[in-house]
mmCIF file of C-alpha atoms in Angstrom:
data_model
loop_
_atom_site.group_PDB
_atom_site.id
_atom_site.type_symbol
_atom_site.label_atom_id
_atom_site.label_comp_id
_atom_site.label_asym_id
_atom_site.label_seq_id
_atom_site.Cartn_x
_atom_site.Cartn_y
_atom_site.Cartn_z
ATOM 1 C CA UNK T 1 22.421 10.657 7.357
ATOM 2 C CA UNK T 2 22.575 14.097 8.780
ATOM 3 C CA UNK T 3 25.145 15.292 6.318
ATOM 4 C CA UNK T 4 22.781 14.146 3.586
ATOM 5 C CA UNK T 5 20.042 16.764 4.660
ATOM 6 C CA UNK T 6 17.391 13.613 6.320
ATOM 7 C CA UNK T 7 17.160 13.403 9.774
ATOM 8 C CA UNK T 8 16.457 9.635 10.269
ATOM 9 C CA UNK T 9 15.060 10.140 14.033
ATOM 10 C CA UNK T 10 11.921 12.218 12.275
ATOM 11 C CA UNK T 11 12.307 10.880 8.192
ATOM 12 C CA UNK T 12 11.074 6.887 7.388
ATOM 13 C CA UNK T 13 9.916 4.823 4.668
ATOM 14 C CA UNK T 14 7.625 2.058 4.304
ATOM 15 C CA UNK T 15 9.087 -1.270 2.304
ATOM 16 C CA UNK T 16 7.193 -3.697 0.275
ATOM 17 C CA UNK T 17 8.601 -6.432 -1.706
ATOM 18 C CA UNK T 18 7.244 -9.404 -3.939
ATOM 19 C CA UNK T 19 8.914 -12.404 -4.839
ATOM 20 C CA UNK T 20 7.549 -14.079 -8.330
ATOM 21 C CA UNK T 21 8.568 -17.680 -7.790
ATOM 22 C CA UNK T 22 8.481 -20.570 -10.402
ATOM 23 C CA UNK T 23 4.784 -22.541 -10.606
ATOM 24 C CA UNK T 24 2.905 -19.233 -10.161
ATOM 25 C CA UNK T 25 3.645 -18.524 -6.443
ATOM 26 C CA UNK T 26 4.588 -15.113 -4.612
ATOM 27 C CA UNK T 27 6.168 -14.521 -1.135
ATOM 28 C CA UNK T 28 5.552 -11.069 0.128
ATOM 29 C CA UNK T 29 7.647 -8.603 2.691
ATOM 30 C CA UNK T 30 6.624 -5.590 3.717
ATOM 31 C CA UNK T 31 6.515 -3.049 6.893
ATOM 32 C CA UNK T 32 4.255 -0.056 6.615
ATOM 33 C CA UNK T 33 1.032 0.777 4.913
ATOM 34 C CA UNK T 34 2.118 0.417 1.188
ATOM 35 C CA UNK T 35 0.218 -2.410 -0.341
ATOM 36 C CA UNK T 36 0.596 -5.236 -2.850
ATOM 37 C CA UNK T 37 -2.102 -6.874 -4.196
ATOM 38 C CA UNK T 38 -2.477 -9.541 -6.852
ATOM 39 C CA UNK T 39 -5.464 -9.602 -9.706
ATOM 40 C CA UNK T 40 -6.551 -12.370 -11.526
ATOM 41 C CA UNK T 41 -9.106 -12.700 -14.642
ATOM 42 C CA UNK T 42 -9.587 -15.092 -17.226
ATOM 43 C CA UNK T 43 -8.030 -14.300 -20.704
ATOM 44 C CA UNK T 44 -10.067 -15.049 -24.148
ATOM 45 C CA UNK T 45 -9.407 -18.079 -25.192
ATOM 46 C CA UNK T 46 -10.144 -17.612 -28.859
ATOM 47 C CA UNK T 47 -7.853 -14.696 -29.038
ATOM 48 C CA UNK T 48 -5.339 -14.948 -26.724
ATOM 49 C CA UNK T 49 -6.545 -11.615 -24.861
ATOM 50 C CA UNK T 50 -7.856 -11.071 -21.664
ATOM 51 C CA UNK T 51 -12.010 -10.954 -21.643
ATOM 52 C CA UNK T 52 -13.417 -8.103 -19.915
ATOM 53 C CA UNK T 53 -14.286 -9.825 -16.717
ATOM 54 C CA UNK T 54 -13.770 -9.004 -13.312
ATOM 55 C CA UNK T 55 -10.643 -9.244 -12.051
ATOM 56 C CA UNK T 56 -10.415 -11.978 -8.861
ATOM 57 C CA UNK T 57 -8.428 -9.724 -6.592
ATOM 58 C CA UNK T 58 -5.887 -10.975 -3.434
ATOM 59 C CA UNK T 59 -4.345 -8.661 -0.901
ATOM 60 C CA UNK T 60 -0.752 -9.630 -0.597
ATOM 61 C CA UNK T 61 0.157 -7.250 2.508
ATOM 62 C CA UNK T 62 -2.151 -5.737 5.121
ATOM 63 C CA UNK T 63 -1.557 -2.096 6.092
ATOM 64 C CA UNK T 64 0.515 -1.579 9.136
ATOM 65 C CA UNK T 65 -1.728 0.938 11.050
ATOM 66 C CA UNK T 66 -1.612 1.786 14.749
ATOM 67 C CA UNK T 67 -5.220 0.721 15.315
ATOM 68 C CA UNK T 68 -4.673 -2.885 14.257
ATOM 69 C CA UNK T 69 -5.325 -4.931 17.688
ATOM 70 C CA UNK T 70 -1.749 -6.509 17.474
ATOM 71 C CA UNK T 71 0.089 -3.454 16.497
ATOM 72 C CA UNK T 72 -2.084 -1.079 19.280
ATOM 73 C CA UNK T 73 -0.795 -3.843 21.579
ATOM 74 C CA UNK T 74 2.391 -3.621 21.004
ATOM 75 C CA UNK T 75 2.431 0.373 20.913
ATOM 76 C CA UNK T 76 0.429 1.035 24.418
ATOM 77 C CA UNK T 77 3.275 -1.775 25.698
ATOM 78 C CA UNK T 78 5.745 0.893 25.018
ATOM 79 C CA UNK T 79 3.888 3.665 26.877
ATOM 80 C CA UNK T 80 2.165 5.321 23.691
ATOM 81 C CA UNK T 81 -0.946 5.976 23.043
ATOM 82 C CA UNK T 82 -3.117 5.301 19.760
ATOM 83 C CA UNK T 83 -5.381 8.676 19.102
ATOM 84 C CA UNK T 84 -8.076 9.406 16.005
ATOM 85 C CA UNK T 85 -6.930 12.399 13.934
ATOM 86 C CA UNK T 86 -9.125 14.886 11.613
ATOM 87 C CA UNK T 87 -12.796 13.848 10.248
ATOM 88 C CA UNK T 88 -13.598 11.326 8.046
ATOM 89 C CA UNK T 89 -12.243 11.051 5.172
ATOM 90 C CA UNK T 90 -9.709 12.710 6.282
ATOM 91 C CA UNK T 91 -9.174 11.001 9.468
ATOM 92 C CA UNK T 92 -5.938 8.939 10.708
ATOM 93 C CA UNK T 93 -4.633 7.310 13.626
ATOM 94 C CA UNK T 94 -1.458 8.190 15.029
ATOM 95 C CA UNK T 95 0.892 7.024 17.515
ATOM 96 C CA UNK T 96 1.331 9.791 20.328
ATOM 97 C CA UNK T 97 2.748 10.220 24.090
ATOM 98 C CA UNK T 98 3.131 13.198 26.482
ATOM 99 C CA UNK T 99 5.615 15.842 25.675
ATOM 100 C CA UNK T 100 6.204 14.657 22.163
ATOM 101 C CA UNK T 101 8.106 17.192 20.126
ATOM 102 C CA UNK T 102 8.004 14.967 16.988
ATOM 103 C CA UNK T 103 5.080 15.061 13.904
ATOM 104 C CA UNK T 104 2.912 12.100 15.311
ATOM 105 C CA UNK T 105 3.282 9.119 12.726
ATOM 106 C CA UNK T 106 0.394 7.204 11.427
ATOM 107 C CA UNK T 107 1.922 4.094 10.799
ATOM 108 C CA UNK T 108 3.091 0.964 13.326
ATOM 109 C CA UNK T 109 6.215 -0.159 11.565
ATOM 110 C CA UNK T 110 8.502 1.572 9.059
ATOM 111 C CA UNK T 111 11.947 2.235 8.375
ATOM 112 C CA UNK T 112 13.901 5.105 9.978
ATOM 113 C CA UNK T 113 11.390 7.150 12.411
ATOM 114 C CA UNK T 114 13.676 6.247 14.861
ATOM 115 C CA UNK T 115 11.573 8.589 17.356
ATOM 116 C CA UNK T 116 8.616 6.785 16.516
ATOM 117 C CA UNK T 117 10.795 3.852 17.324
ATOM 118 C CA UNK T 118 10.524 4.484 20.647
ATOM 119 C CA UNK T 119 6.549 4.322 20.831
ATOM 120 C CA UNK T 120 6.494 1.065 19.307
ATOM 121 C CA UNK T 121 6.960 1.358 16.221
ATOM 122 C CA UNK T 122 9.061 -1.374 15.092
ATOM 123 C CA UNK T 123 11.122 -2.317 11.327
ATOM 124 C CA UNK T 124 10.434 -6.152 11.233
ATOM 125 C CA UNK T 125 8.859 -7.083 8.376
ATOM 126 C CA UNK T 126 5.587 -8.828 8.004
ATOM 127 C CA UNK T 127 6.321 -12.151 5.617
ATOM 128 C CA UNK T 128 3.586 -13.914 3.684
ATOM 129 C CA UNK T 129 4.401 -16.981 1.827
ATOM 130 C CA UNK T 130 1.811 -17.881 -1.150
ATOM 131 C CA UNK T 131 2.599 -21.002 -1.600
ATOM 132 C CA UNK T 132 0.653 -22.223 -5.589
ATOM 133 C CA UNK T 133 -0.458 -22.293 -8.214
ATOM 134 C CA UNK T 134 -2.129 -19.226 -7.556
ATOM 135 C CA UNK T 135 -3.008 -18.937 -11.212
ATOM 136 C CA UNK T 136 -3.388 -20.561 -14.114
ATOM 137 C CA UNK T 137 -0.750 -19.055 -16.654
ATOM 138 C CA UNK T 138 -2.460 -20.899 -19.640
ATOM 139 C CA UNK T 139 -5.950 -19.524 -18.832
ATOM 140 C CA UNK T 140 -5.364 -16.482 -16.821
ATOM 141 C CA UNK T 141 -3.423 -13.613 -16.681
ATOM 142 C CA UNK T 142 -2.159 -11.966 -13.359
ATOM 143 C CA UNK T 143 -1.229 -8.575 -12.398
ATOM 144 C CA UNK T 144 0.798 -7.213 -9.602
ATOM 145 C CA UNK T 145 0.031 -3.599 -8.186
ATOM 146 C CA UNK T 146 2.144 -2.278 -5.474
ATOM 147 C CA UNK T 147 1.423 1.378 -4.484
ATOM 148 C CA UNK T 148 1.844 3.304 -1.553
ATOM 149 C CA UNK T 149 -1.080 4.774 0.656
ATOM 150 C CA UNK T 150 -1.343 7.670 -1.732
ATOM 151 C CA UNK T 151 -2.848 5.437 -4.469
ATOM 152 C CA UNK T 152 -5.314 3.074 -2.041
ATOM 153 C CA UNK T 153 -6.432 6.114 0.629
ATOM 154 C CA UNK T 154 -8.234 7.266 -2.556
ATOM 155 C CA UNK T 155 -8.515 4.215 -5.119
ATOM 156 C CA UNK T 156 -10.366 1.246 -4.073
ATOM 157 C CA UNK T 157 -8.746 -1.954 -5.354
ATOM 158 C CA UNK T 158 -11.744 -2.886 -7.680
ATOM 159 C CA UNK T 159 -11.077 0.621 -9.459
ATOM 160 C CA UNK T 160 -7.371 0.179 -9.912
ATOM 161 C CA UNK T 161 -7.665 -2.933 -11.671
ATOM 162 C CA UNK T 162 -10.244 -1.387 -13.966
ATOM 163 C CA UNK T 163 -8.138 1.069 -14.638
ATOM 164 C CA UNK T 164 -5.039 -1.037 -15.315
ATOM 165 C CA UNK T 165 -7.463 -3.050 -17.737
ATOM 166 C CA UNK T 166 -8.126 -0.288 -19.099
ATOM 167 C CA UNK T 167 -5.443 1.435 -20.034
ATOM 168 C CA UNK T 168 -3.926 -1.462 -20.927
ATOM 169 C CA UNK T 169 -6.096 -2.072 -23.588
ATOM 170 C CA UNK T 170 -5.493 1.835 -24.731
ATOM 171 C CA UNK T 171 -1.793 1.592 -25.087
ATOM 172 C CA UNK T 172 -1.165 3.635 -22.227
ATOM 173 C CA UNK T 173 0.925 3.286 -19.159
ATOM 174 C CA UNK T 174 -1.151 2.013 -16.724
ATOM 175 C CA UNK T 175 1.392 2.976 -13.208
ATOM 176 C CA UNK T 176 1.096 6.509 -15.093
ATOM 177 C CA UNK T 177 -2.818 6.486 -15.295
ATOM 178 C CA UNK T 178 -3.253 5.273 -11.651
ATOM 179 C CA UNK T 179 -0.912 8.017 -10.383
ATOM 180 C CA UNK T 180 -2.405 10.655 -12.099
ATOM 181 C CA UNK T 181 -5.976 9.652 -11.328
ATOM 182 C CA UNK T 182 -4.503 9.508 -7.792
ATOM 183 C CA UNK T 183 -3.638 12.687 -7.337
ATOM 184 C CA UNK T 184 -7.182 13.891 -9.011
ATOM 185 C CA UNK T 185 -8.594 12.483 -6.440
ATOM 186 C CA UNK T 186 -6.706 14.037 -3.810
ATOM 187 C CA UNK T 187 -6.820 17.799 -5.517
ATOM 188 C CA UNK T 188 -10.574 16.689 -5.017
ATOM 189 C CA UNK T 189 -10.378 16.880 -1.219
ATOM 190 C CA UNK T 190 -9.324 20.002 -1.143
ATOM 191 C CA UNK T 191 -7.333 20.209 1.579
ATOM 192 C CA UNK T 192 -4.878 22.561 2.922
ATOM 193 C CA UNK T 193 -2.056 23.702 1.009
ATOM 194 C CA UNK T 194 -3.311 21.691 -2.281
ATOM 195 C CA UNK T 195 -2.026 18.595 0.252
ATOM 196 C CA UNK T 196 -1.309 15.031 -1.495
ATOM 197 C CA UNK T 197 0.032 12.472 0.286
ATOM 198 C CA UNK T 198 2.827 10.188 -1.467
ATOM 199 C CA UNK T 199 1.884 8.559 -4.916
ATOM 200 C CA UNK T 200 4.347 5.432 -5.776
ATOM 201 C CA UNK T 201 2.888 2.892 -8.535
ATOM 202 C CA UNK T 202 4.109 -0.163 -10.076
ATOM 203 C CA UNK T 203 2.125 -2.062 -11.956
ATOM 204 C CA UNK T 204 3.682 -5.625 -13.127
ATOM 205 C CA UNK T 205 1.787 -8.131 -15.483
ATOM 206 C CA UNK T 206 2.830 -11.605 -14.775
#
């Protein structure tokens, strides 16, 4: 709301949520580009902790981005176009028209954005039923990471569950770790203005 200070038409929010259902299965919602994904190892039998193995990892969500074929579909229905941004790394795709007067977004569904709204951009959420086991509790042990695109534009998946392994194993807070490590990695890039896009972690052993 306006009298709150955010202007919805030009301020959004992605949305990602994970459902831990009985008999080890998950149902995932989400709109937008944060991601949940699902890791998997075997624990130690002998000792009740988990081995250092790789971690078996599942995407839950898949990023909303304007370049997707079914979301660029949907956007050039509505008159918009999708257009490449910056140099790699660095670069994005954005959703963009004539005479636009609004930042251009580089997402294809979010909440709020309601300018973006009318390129396309649309709030219904992609759902993904897991239907299980999709581990075994006795001989594995499973961790949830959610983050938003803050954590994964700079963190590849295999490194984030290393890290949550092992940090884990250190006593430390392992949401904590990947955040900071995040934002390393961003300081890294030096871009302009010391920029770093959003860092959100959770990090939930099941």
């Amino acid at each position: 709301p306006l009298e709150l200070g955010i202007d919805a038409r030009t301020s959004g929010t992605t949305a990602t949520v994970v459902l831990v259902l009985p008999g080890q299965r998950l149902l995932a919602a989400h709109v937008g580009d944060s991601r949940a994904v699902l890791g998997v190892r075997p624990r130690n039998t002998s000792t009740g902790v988990c081995a250092p193995t790789p971690w078996r990892l599942r995407p839950l969500t898949r990023d909303h981005r304007p370049d997707m074929p079914d979301e660029r579909a949907r956007i050039e229905a509505a008159g918009s176009q999708v257009v490449q941004v910056g140099q790699p790394p660095n670069a994005t795709t954005r959703v963009f028209c004539a005479a636009q007067t609004w930042p251009a977004i580089n997402m294809s569904r979010s909440l709020g954005d309601l300018h973006a709204h009318t390129q396309g951009l649309t709030s219904t959420p992609e759902v993904s039923p897991l239907m299980g086991p999709l581990w075994d509790a006795a001989a594995e042990e499973a961790v949830l990471v959610m983050g938003s695109d803050g954590l994964w534009d700079v963190m590849e998946m295999e490194d984030v569950f290393d890290m949550v392994g092992t940090t884990i194993a250190q006593g430390l807070d392992p949401a904590a770790s990947l955040a900071r490590e995040a934002y390393t990695s961003w300081m890294r890039r030096g871009l302009q203005g010391s920029y770093s896009d959003d860092i959100t972690v959770v990090v939930k052993f099941l």
